[in-house]
Each structure stands twice: as structure tokens, then as C-alpha cells.
Short mmCIF file of C-alpha atoms in Angstrom, two decimals:
data_model
loop_
_atom_site.label_atom_id
_atom_site.label_comp_id
_atom_site.label_asym_id
_atom_site.label_seq_id
_atom_site.Cartn_x
_atom_site.Cartn_y
_atom_site.Cartn_z
CA MET O 181 0.01 0.01 0.13
CA SER O 182 1.17 3.30 -1.08
CA SER O 183 0.65 6.54 1.57
CA ILE O 184 1.26 9.89 0.66
CA LEU O 185 0.81 10.46 4.70
CA THR O 186 3.79 8.05 5.66
CA ASN O 187 6.86 7.48 3.72
CA ASN O 188 8.51 4.15 5.28
CA GLY O 189 11.21 4.53 2.78
CA ALA O 190 12.14 7.98 3.17
CA MET O 191 12.28 7.28 7.12
CA VAL O 192 14.75 4.32 6.78
CA ALA O 193 16.83 6.40 4.35
CA LEU O 194 16.94 9.28 6.92
CA GLN O 195 17.63 6.72 9.93
CA THR O 196 20.60 5.29 7.69
CA LEU O 197 21.95 8.82 6.87
CA LYS O 198 21.88 9.96 10.57
CA SER O 199 23.81 7.25 11.73
CA ILE O 200 26.36 7.67 9.11
CA ASN O 201 26.83 11.61 9.73
CA ASN O 202 26.90 10.44 13.31
CA ASN O 203 29.95 7.89 12.42
CA LEU O 204 31.47 10.25 10.35
CA SER O 205 31.36 13.11 12.79
CA GLN O 206 33.21 10.57 15.17
CA THR O 207 35.60 9.80 12.88
CA GLN O 208 36.46 13.47 11.84
CA ASN O 209 36.70 13.92 15.98
CA SER O 210 39.43 11.07 16.16
CA ILE O 211 41.26 12.32 13.15
CA ALA O 212 41.33 15.85 14.65
CA THR O 213 42.33 14.92 18.29
CA GLY O 214 44.20 11.82 17.43
CA LYS O 215 42.22 9.73 19.86
CA ASP O 216 39.39 7.30 20.07
CA VAL O 217 38.63 8.09 23.56
CA ALA O 218 38.85 11.94 23.95
CA SER O 219 36.17 12.07 27.05
CA SER O 220 34.56 10.22 29.26
CA LYS O 221 31.42 9.87 27.17
CA ASP O 222 33.80 7.76 24.47
CA ASN O 223 34.60 5.19 27.07
CA ALA O 224 34.09 5.71 30.35
CA ALA O 225 36.04 2.99 31.75
CA VAL O 226 38.89 3.41 29.40
CA TRP O 227 39.04 7.18 29.91
CA ALA O 228 38.90 6.54 33.64
CA ILE O 229 42.04 4.28 33.16
CA SER O 230 44.26 6.52 31.27
CA LYS O 231 43.52 9.38 33.48
CA VAL O 232 44.98 7.50 36.45
CA MET O 233 47.94 6.32 34.28
CA GLU O 234 48.53 9.85 33.30
CA SER O 235 48.63 10.99 36.73
CA ASP O 236 51.21 8.26 37.56
CA VAL O 237 53.06 9.34 34.68
CA ALA O 238 53.34 13.04 36.03
CA GLY O 239 54.32 11.85 39.28
CA PHE O 240 57.25 9.72 38.07
CA LYS O 241 58.21 12.78 36.01
CA ALA O 242 58.64 14.67 39.25
CA ILE O 243 60.38 11.57 40.89
CA SER O 244 62.91 11.51 38.00
CA ALA O 245 63.93 15.10 38.64
CA ASN O 246 64.33 14.21 42.15
CA LEU O 247 66.45 11.29 41.54
CA GLY O 248 68.50 13.48 39.31
CA LEU O 249 69.02 15.53 42.22
CA GLY O 250 69.94 12.89 44.44
CA GLN O 251 72.08 11.40 41.84
CA ALA O 252 74.24 14.74 41.72
CA THR O 253 74.37 15.01 45.42
CA THR O 254 75.95 11.54 45.89
CA GLN O 255 78.27 11.75 42.79
CA VAL O 256 79.70 15.09 44.46
CA ALA O 257 80.03 13.04 47.80
CA ARG O 258 81.57 10.01 46.04
CA GLN O 259 84.13 12.12 44.21
CA ALA O 260 84.99 13.94 47.26
CA ALA O 261 85.44 10.75 49.45
CA GLU O 262 87.60 9.18 46.24
CA THR O 263 89.79 12.29 46.51
CA THR O 264 89.94 12.17 50.17
CA THR O 265 91.05 8.51 49.76
CA ASP O 266 93.74 9.41 47.27
CA LEU O 267 95.09 11.92 49.76
CA LEU O 268 95.13 9.46 52.48
CA LYS O 269 97.45 7.10 50.41
CA GLN O 270 99.95 9.91 49.73
CA MET O 271 99.83 10.54 53.58
CA LYS O 272 100.43 6.77 53.99
CA GLU O 273 103.77 7.18 51.41
CA LYS O 274 104.86 9.97 53.84
CA ILE O 275 104.47 8.02 56.96
CA VAL O 276 105.80 5.04 55.49
CA ALA O 277 108.92 7.05 54.47
CA ALA O 278 109.12 8.56 58.36
CA GLN O 279 109.72 4.85 59.17
CA GLU O 280 113.51 5.09 57.89
CA SER O 281 115.86 6.71 60.66
CA ASN O 282 117.66 8.68 58.00
CA VAL O 283 115.19 11.01 57.06
CA ASP O 284 114.20 14.42 58.26
CA ARG O 285 111.08 13.69 59.76
CA SER O 286 109.94 17.23 60.53
CA LYS O 287 109.80 18.14 57.19
CA ILE O 288 107.70 14.99 56.27
CA GLN O 289 105.51 16.03 59.24
CA THR O 290 105.13 19.35 57.41
CA ASP O 291 103.87 17.52 54.22
CA ILE O 292 101.64 15.45 56.29
CA LYS O 293 100.02 18.49 57.97
CA ALA O 294 99.34 20.10 54.36
CA LEU O 295 97.66 16.68 53.30
CA THR O 296 95.62 16.68 56.42
CA ASP O 297 94.62 20.73 55.54
CA GLN O 298 93.93 19.82 52.17
CA ILE O 299 91.52 17.00 53.26
CA ALA O 300 89.74 19.35 55.67
CA SER O 301 89.33 21.51 52.76
CA VAL O 302 87.89 18.63 50.13
CA THR O 303 85.35 17.49 52.68
CA GLY O 304 84.34 20.94 53.62
CA ALA O 305 83.42 21.96 50.17
CA ALA O 306 81.72 18.73 49.10
CA GLN O 307 78.49 19.96 49.06
CA PHE O 308 75.59 20.14 46.57
CA ASN O 309 72.66 22.63 46.81
CA GLY O 310 73.87 23.29 50.66
CA LEU O 311 73.80 19.73 51.69
CA ASN O 312 77.32 18.22 52.69
CA MET O 313 77.05 14.16 52.61
CA LEU O 314 80.78 14.00 54.56
CA ASP O 315 79.95 15.93 57.39
CA ALA O 316 77.47 14.05 59.34
CA LYS O 317 77.37 16.13 62.57
CA PRO O 318 75.44 14.97 65.71
CA GLU O 319 72.35 16.77 66.57
CA ASN O 320 73.46 16.81 70.24
CA THR O 321 76.89 17.59 71.42
CA GLY O 322 78.87 17.67 74.82
CA ALA O 323 79.76 15.00 77.58
CA THR O 324 76.46 14.85 79.05
CA ASN O 325 73.99 13.92 76.48
CA THR O 326 70.91 11.78 77.77
CA ILE O 327 70.25 8.36 76.18
CA ALA O 328 67.61 9.80 74.18
CA GLN O 329 69.83 12.38 72.84
CA GLN O 330 72.52 9.61 71.98
CA LEU O 331 70.11 7.64 70.25
CA GLU O 332 69.01 10.85 68.47
CA ASN O 333 72.55 11.26 67.28
CA ALA O 334 72.67 7.57 66.42
CA ALA O 335 69.49 7.76 63.99
CA GLY O 336 70.32 10.88 62.11
CA GLY O 337 72.64 11.10 59.02
CA THR O 338 70.36 9.47 56.44
CA VAL O 339 69.17 11.33 53.24
CA GLU O 340 66.19 9.99 51.66
CA VAL O 341 65.83 10.40 47.96
CA LEU O 342 62.43 9.87 46.60
CA SER O 343 62.46 6.83 44.04
CA SER O 344 59.10 5.28 43.31
CA LEU O 345 55.43 5.42 43.40
CA ASP O 346 53.84 2.24 44.83
CA ARG O 347 50.08 1.88 43.91
CA THR O 348 47.87 -0.84 45.70
CA ALA O 349 44.49 -1.58 45.90
CA THR O 350 44.30 0.81 48.97
CA GLY O 351 46.18 3.74 47.56
CA VAL O 352 49.40 4.89 46.46
CA THR O 353 52.70 5.28 48.76
CA SER O 354 55.84 6.39 48.14
CA ALA O 355 59.24 4.82 48.30
CA SER O 356 62.74 6.25 48.93
CA ILE O 357 66.53 5.25 48.69
CA GLY O 358 68.40 5.84 52.02
CA VAL O 359 71.68 7.31 51.29
CA LYS O 360 73.59 7.37 54.49
CA GLN O 361 75.67 10.44 55.50
CA GLN O 362 79.69 9.72 56.19
CA SER O 363 81.76 11.36 58.34
CA LEU O 364 85.11 11.89 56.68
CA SER O 365 85.80 15.15 59.15
CA THR O 366 88.48 15.58 61.67
CA THR O 367 86.44 16.78 64.31
CA ALA O 368 87.82 15.16 67.80
CA GLN O 369 85.38 13.24 70.29
CA THR O 370 84.15 14.24 73.34
CA ALA O 371 84.06 11.53 75.91
CA GLY O 372 81.05 11.20 78.11
CA THR O 373 81.07 12.14 81.79
CA VAL O 374 77.70 10.70 82.63
CA ALA O 375 78.32 7.92 85.50
CA ASN O 376 77.01 4.22 84.96
CA SER O 377 73.21 3.83 86.23
CA ALA O 378 70.43 1.29 85.71
CA THR O 379 68.95 4.10 83.35
CA THR O 380 72.16 5.23 81.47
CA LEU O 381 74.75 2.82 80.62
CA ASN O 382 75.08 -0.25 83.34
CA ALA O 383 78.20 -1.01 85.01
CA THR O 384 78.26 -4.48 83.54
CA ALA O 385 79.00 -2.65 80.18
CA THR O 386 82.88 -3.60 80.97
CA THR O 387 84.61 -6.04 82.96
CA ALA O 388 87.91 -5.62 84.10
CA SER O 389 90.65 -8.15 84.63
CA THR O 390 91.60 -8.11 88.21
CA GLY O 391 94.74 -10.38 87.82
CA THR O 392 98.43 -9.28 87.37
CA ILE O 393 99.88 -9.99 84.05
CA ALA O 394 102.63 -12.61 83.89
CA ALA O 395 106.00 -12.35 83.05
CA ALA O 396 105.79 -14.91 80.10
CA VAL O 397 106.18 -13.51 76.70
CA GLY O 398 102.87 -13.74 75.40
CA SER O 399 100.95 -13.42 78.84
CA THR O 400 97.65 -11.79 78.37
CA GLU O 401 95.10 -10.02 80.55
CA THR O 402 91.44 -10.03 79.09
CA PHE O 403 89.08 -7.12 79.76
CA VAL O 404 85.37 -7.59 78.45
CA ILE O 405 83.21 -5.06 76.82
CA SER O 406 79.39 -6.35 77.02
CA GLY O 407 77.47 -2.88 76.30
CA ASP O 408 74.13 -2.61 77.81
CA THR O 409 70.88 -4.30 76.80
CA THR O 410 69.36 -4.17 80.44
CA SER O 411 68.34 -0.38 80.09
CA PRO O 412 64.77 -0.05 78.87
CA ALA O 413 65.84 3.74 77.21
CA ARG O 414 68.50 2.01 75.14
CA GLY O 415 65.98 0.00 73.26
CA GLY O 416 68.08 -3.02 73.38
CA ASN O 417 71.02 -1.80 71.77
CA ARG O 418 74.38 -2.95 73.28
CA VAL O 419 76.58 0.25 72.10
CA ILE O 420 75.07 3.69 70.99
CA THR O 421 76.84 6.43 69.77
CA GLY O 422 78.35 8.73 72.73
CA ASP O 423 79.17 5.36 74.81
CA THR O 424 82.58 5.77 75.98
CA TYR O 425 85.04 3.41 76.80
CA SER O 426 88.42 4.05 78.81
CA VAL O 427 91.38 2.79 79.68
CA ALA O 428 92.78 4.46 82.63
CA ALA O 429 96.03 5.94 83.27
CA THR O 430 96.54 3.39 86.14
CA PHE O 431 96.08 0.92 83.68
CA PHE O 432 99.48 1.66 82.78
CA ASP O 433 100.90 1.66 85.93
CA LYS O 434 100.01 -1.78 86.45
CA LEU O 435 102.02 -2.96 83.32
CA SER O 436 105.50 -2.31 84.75
CA ALA O 437 107.23 -0.91 87.99
CA THR O 438 108.80 1.75 85.97
CA GLY O 439 108.46 3.43 82.70
CA VAL O 440 105.09 2.78 80.99
CA GLY O 441 102.82 4.53 83.75
CA ALA O 442 105.05 7.61 83.94
CA ASP O 443 105.30 7.72 80.09
CA ILE O 444 101.56 7.34 79.61
CA ALA O 445 100.00 9.68 81.99
CA SER O 446 96.64 10.04 80.59
CA ALA O 447 93.53 7.74 80.03
CA ILE O 448 92.75 6.37 76.56
CA THR O 449 89.37 6.85 75.54
CA TYR O 450 86.94 5.76 72.60
CA VAL O 451 83.70 7.26 72.12
CA ALA O 452 81.57 4.84 70.14
CA LYS O 453 80.08 6.12 66.49
CA ALA O 454 76.91 5.33 65.11
CA GLY O 455 76.61 1.67 64.08
CA ASP O 456 79.62 0.72 66.32
CA SER O 457 79.21 -2.63 68.06
CA THR O 458 81.29 -4.18 70.98
CA VAL O 459 83.71 -5.25 68.53
CA ASP O 460 84.19 -2.03 66.89
CA VAL O 461 84.69 -0.54 70.42
CA ALA O 462 87.27 -3.06 71.27
CA GLU O 463 89.15 -2.69 67.85
CA ASN O 464 89.31 1.09 67.88
CA LEU O 465 90.14 1.22 71.76
CA ALA O 466 93.09 -1.28 71.10
CA LEU O 467 94.36 0.94 68.03
CA ARG O 468 94.28 4.00 70.46
CA VAL O 469 96.16 1.99 73.14
CA ASN O 470 99.02 0.68 70.60
CA MET O 471 99.18 4.13 69.17
CA ALA O 472 100.07 5.45 72.77
CA LEU O 473 102.38 2.45 73.35
CA SER O 474 104.12 3.14 70.35
CA LYS O 475 104.67 6.88 71.09
CA ALA O 476 106.00 5.98 74.22
CA GLY O 477 108.75 3.84 72.69
CA TYR O 478 106.85 0.56 74.58
CA SER O 479 105.30 -1.01 71.22
CA ASP O 480 107.96 -3.94 71.54
CA GLN O 481 107.00 -4.67 75.11
CA TYR O 482 103.19 -4.59 75.18
CA GLU O 483 100.56 -4.90 72.69
CA ALA O 484 96.70 -4.49 72.98
CA THR O 485 94.57 -6.86 70.75
CA PHE O 486 90.72 -7.93 70.43
CA ALA O 487 88.49 -10.48 69.74
CA ASP O 488 84.83 -11.07 68.97
CA ASN O 489 83.42 -13.65 71.39
CA GLY O 490 80.45 -14.32 68.99
CA ASP O 491 77.74 -13.63 71.79
CA GLY O 492 77.48 -9.73 71.16
CA THR O 493 80.55 -9.03 73.71
CA ALA O 494 84.27 -8.55 72.58
CA ASP O 495 87.36 -8.66 74.70
CA PHE O 496 90.22 -6.21 74.95
CA ASN O 497 93.50 -7.81 75.53
CA ILE O 498 96.70 -6.90 76.73
CA VAL O 499 99.61 -8.69 76.11
CA ASN O 500 102.94 -8.93 77.69
CA ASN O 501 105.69 -9.36 75.59
CA SER O 502 108.55 -8.01 77.99
CA GLY O 503 109.39 -10.81 79.73
CA VAL O 504 108.69 -8.75 83.05
CA VAL O 505 105.94 -9.50 85.68
CA GLY O 506 103.30 -6.56 85.94
CA ALA O 507 103.57 -4.30 88.75
CA ALA O 508 100.49 -4.92 90.41
CA ALA O 509 96.81 -6.54 89.61
CA PHE O 510 94.50 -4.81 87.60
CA ALA O 511 91.41 -3.20 89.20
CA THR O 512 87.74 -2.51 88.12
CA ALA O 513 88.63 1.39 87.91
CA ASP O 514 91.29 0.68 85.10
CA PHE O 515 88.73 -0.14 82.64
CA VAL O 516 85.58 1.76 82.66
CA SER O 517 82.93 3.47 80.63
CA THR O 518 80.50 6.23 80.94
CA SER O 519 77.72 7.53 78.75
CA GLY O 520 76.53 11.06 77.42
CA GLY O 521 79.55 11.49 74.99
CA THR O 522 79.80 12.82 71.28
CA ALA O 523 81.47 10.78 68.66
CA GLY O 524 84.43 12.37 67.03
CA GLY O 525 84.60 12.46 62.91
CA GLY O 526 85.53 9.69 60.95
CA LEU O 527 89.09 10.93 60.50
CA ASP O 528 89.42 12.29 63.89
CA LEU O 529 92.64 10.39 64.53
CA LEU O 530 94.39 12.57 62.00
CA LYS O 531 94.88 15.35 64.76
CA ASP O 532 97.23 12.64 66.37
CA ILE O 533 99.37 11.63 63.56
CA ASP O 534 102.95 13.31 64.23
CA VAL O 535 106.15 11.42 62.70
CA SER O 536 108.62 13.72 64.42
CA THR O 537 109.80 10.97 66.38
CA GLU O 538 110.57 7.10 65.68
CA GLY O 539 107.56 5.99 68.18
CA GLY O 540 105.05 8.62 66.42
CA ALA O 541 106.09 7.32 63.17
CA LYS O 542 105.04 3.90 64.32
CA ALA O 543 101.93 5.01 65.79
CA ALA O 544 100.96 6.95 62.73
CA LEU O 545 101.48 3.80 60.71
CA MET O 546 98.87 2.25 62.63
CA ALA O 547 96.58 4.90 62.44
CA ILE O 548 96.45 5.51 58.84
CA GLU O 549 95.46 2.15 57.98
CA SER O 550 92.41 2.44 60.02
CA LEU O 551 91.87 5.93 58.28
CA LEU O 552 92.52 4.88 55.04
CA GLN O 553 89.64 2.35 55.34
CA THR O 554 87.50 4.81 56.60
CA GLY O 555 87.86 6.70 53.31
CA ILE O 556 87.56 3.45 50.91
CA ASP O 557 84.35 2.57 53.01
CA ALA O 558 82.89 6.10 52.67
CA ALA O 559 83.75 6.17 48.79
CA ALA O 560 82.20 2.46 48.33
CA ALA O 561 78.85 3.47 50.04
CA PHE O 562 78.35 6.23 48.22
CA GLY O 563 79.30 4.83 44.95
CA SER O 564 77.01 1.93 45.79
CA ALA O 565 74.27 4.12 46.54
CA GLU O 566 74.91 6.36 43.24
CA LYS O 567 74.76 3.39 41.26
CA ARG O 568 71.58 2.29 42.75
CA ILE O 569 70.00 5.88 42.14
CA THR O 570 70.98 5.82 38.44
CA THR O 571 69.66 2.30 38.15
CA GLN O 572 66.24 3.59 39.49
CA GLN O 573 66.36 6.63 37.08
CA GLU O 574 67.07 4.57 34.21
CA PHE O 575 63.89 2.24 35.54
CA VAL O 576 61.74 5.20 35.88
CA GLY O 577 62.53 6.74 32.36
CA GLY O 578 61.61 3.37 30.96
CA LEU O 579 58.53 2.94 33.19
CA MET O 580 57.12 6.34 32.15
CA ASP O 581 57.81 5.44 28.36
CA ALA O 582 55.87 2.15 28.78
CA MET O 583 53.28 3.90 30.54
CA LYS O 584 52.73 6.41 27.81
CA SER O 585 52.72 3.42 25.19
CA GLY O 586 50.02 1.91 27.24
CA ILE O 587 47.87 5.20 27.63
CA GLY O 588 48.32 5.25 23.85
CA THR O 589 47.14 1.56 23.31
CA LEU O 590 43.98 2.65 25.17
CA VAL O 591 43.10 6.06 23.87
CA ASP O 592 44.98 6.94 20.94
CA ALA O 593 43.45 6.67 17.41
CA ASP O 594 44.50 4.15 14.57
CA MET O 595 45.05 6.79 11.95
CA GLU O 596 45.47 4.14 9.18
CA GLU O 597 41.94 2.61 10.17
CA GLN O 598 40.53 5.95 10.69
CA SER O 599 41.51 7.15 7.27
CA ALA O 600 40.18 4.13 5.66
CA ARG O 601 36.94 4.31 7.59
CA LEU O 602 36.92 8.26 6.60
CA GLN O 603 36.83 7.35 2.88
CA ALA O 604 34.16 4.83 3.33
CA LEU O 605 31.87 7.05 5.48
CA GLN O 606 32.19 9.81 2.89
CA VAL O 607 30.86 7.21 0.27
CA GLN O 608 28.08 5.77 2.39
CA GLN O 609 27.19 9.24 3.05
CA GLN O 610 26.75 10.07 -0.68
CA LEU O 611 24.94 7.12 -1.21
CA GLY O 612 22.81 7.80 2.04
CA VAL O 613 21.54 11.36 0.47
CA GLN O 614 20.79 9.59 -2.91
CA ALA O 615 18.43 7.18 -1.29
CA LEU O 616 16.64 9.78 0.78
CA SER O 617 16.35 11.81 -2.53
CA ILE O 618 14.90 8.62 -4.07
CA ALA O 619 12.78 7.85 -1.20
CA ASN O 620 11.45 11.64 -1.06
CA GLN O 621 10.25 11.38 -4.52
CA ALA O 622 8.12 8.35 -4.27
CA PRO O 623 5.03 10.21 -3.12
CA GLN O 624 5.18 12.21 -6.45
CA GLN O 625 4.67 8.85 -8.46
CA LEU O 626 1.20 8.71 -7.19
CA LEU O 627 0.16 11.72 -8.99
CA SER O 628 0.26 9.68 -12.19
CA LEU O 629 -2.57 7.62 -10.65
CA PHE O 630 -4.79 10.75 -10.73
CA ARG O 631 -4.23 11.78 -14.33
#
């Protein structure tokens, strides 16, 4: 049946043409914007995912800049630590030369002093954007720090470099790379003067020998360094920075009836540094005692050694190589501990190096090995941190590229496909217009029925 009121053919042709025009408009928009999903109305789920990923890319871009700053800061510190190590090597050459008796030790000492000043200059200038990674200074200084202040000193000195964003089901958290500051300063230690107590450093932190050192060569008396794990305020730390362990001047009086006690008239102390264990304390105390014995000319007669007991404690030993029995029995007061001190810089022994005498040259040789190892450890620590930061920086750069590629896969238009689609839709549009025109002419055919 034909009707002049309802043209079904025209309606079908019109709907088809509208659909074609709509698809053509979408294709043109995709070509113009370069995106299949340009807004949430195009595909809400894909658009939401892409926006979250775009925000992560922006965050990682800021992280990449932060890693660059951290890498530069660490690189400066590493370079300064390596330079310091090289200067210490040069100093060792001077000290070794001073072991020879037929040399001008005073001139060698002048050279050593110049190298010491140069080390101080290098470590003082090793800063980037105002941060010096080689000059880790304690928050609290003095001889009467509380345990809380000592713990604060021990906890400080780590620079956090923002390195990543970690997205989980519950949200986003940041991650960082910790770069521990190193101390290559020559700042002197400050011995603690806070007496032992149940709330500071327990008197059981040290156990002195009460025997008399025997005459036989190799005879040994042992003093135990246990630290303190009983005081609640110390948080279970046997040793914390600022704990002070001392060999009293009376200790040397007990070695022989004459000589040693008169030539070493002052106590030998070591103030624990951050991260020290009882073994570190024993090792450093033995080094300082041996230096004192060498300077006084008794390095052939007596020697201090240390040992790790494997249970968290360490032994400090005095060995008799003189063949002479000790002058008296050691007492508790000869080997003591206190708290409240301030640790010295990592190169604090530099101030004790003096090769102007034979004994001083021997002592300097002992010290330089320890100082050189400190410099090497610092340079290695910074090198490792710099490598990690560089690796993370490369990873973040690659991750951003991957995320951008993923976002593109989700929302970007396939231009080859859109080009072919555009041409097809343009042809369909022309045919749709032609079909609509034909459909619109159909009612006019009815006129012939009434002629």
C-alpha cells in the first residue's frame, strides 16, 4: 500500500543517513584529536584508566627530577670521598718514608700537615645545594647527653631520595632510597662524663681483669666489653653513639714498676660512633692504646689486641712481650665506661698523627691504615648508592615510556584505520543522500494515478 502521509522508505533512508553522519563525525573527531577516547562519554572505563595512568606518569616525572638531584648530590660526595682516599694514600707514603731513621721527619710532618689541611678543605667543600654528605654532624653535642639524645645522634645522618610511587588496592605510597651520610671530618671526640646507672649505661658494660699480668712472653689479661641491653631507654642497643670506653691512666701503672705509667699519664678513650658494635669499640680502643704505646716507645714490650666472642660481646686484651711481671693487679677502675659523649669525625685520628719521632712514626702507621679504610668504606658506600639511584632513574624513565605507550594503546586513534573509515563513510554518506532523495520522490509517483 502506498500512502502520501507515511513514507517508510524515506524514514529508513533518513535514519541510515543520520547514523552515517554520526559515525562520520566521530571519525573526524578521532582524526582531529588523534584519540579514539577523548572524553569520558567516548568510553568511561577506558578514559578513567587512562587518567589514573596519566597522573602516575606526571608523578614519575617529578620523581625522575628528584632522582637526578639525588644522583648529583651523591656523585659529589663520592668524588670527594675518592679524592680524600687518594690524599690518605699519599699520606701513607709519607708515613712509610718516616719509618726510616735517616730522614728529616720534621719536613715529612710538614707535608702530612698540608695533606691533612687539604683533606679538611675537600670534605668541607663537598656540598651540593647546601647539603654536605661527608660531614655527618650529631644533633646533640657535649659530654652529658641523655640516652635519648645519644639515640637521636645515632639515628640521624640518612638522606632519603624519593624513588618511586607504589600503587596498591588501598592507595598510593611513596618509596625512597636512603643514602647514609658519612663522616670524613677531623672533629675530635668528646668523652662522656655521665656515670654508670641502671637508666644510662650499666656498670656491667665492662668487666675488668683483676689479675697481674704474668712475666712469660705472650701472657695476656682480658677485659670484656659487653655493652648494655638491660636499660629500657637504650632500646636493646648494646652500644650507641656517645658511649665512652676508657683505659685509665692507672692501667699503664700496672704494666711495669717503672716506665710505662710515667710515660703514658693520661687515660685512653674511645667514644662509640653510630653503628658501632662491641667489637668495633674493642678494635678502636686497642688501636688507640697501641698508638700510645708506640709513641711512648713500648710497642715491642706490650700490645693491645681484640677478639669477637660471637655472643655480642668482645674482648680487649693486653699482651706482655717484655718478659717482666706486671707491677700490680689490675682493678675495676682501670677499665671503665661512661655515657653522654659525642663521637668524633671519621678521620679524628688525623690530629694524633705526628711522625717527628720514631715512636710517633710507628703510631702513625697504625692510624693511617684505619683512616684509609674509613675513606675507602665511605667512597664505596657512596658509589653503591649512586649506582642504585642511577639504575632507578633509568628504570623510572623506561617505566614512564611504557606507561605512555600503554595509555596510547588505550585511547589513541589508529590513523590508518580512521583514514580508511573516513573514505568509506564519505561514500556511504553520498549513497545515503541519494537514497533519501529517491525515497522522497516516491509520493510524487502517486500523482500519475490521478491523471
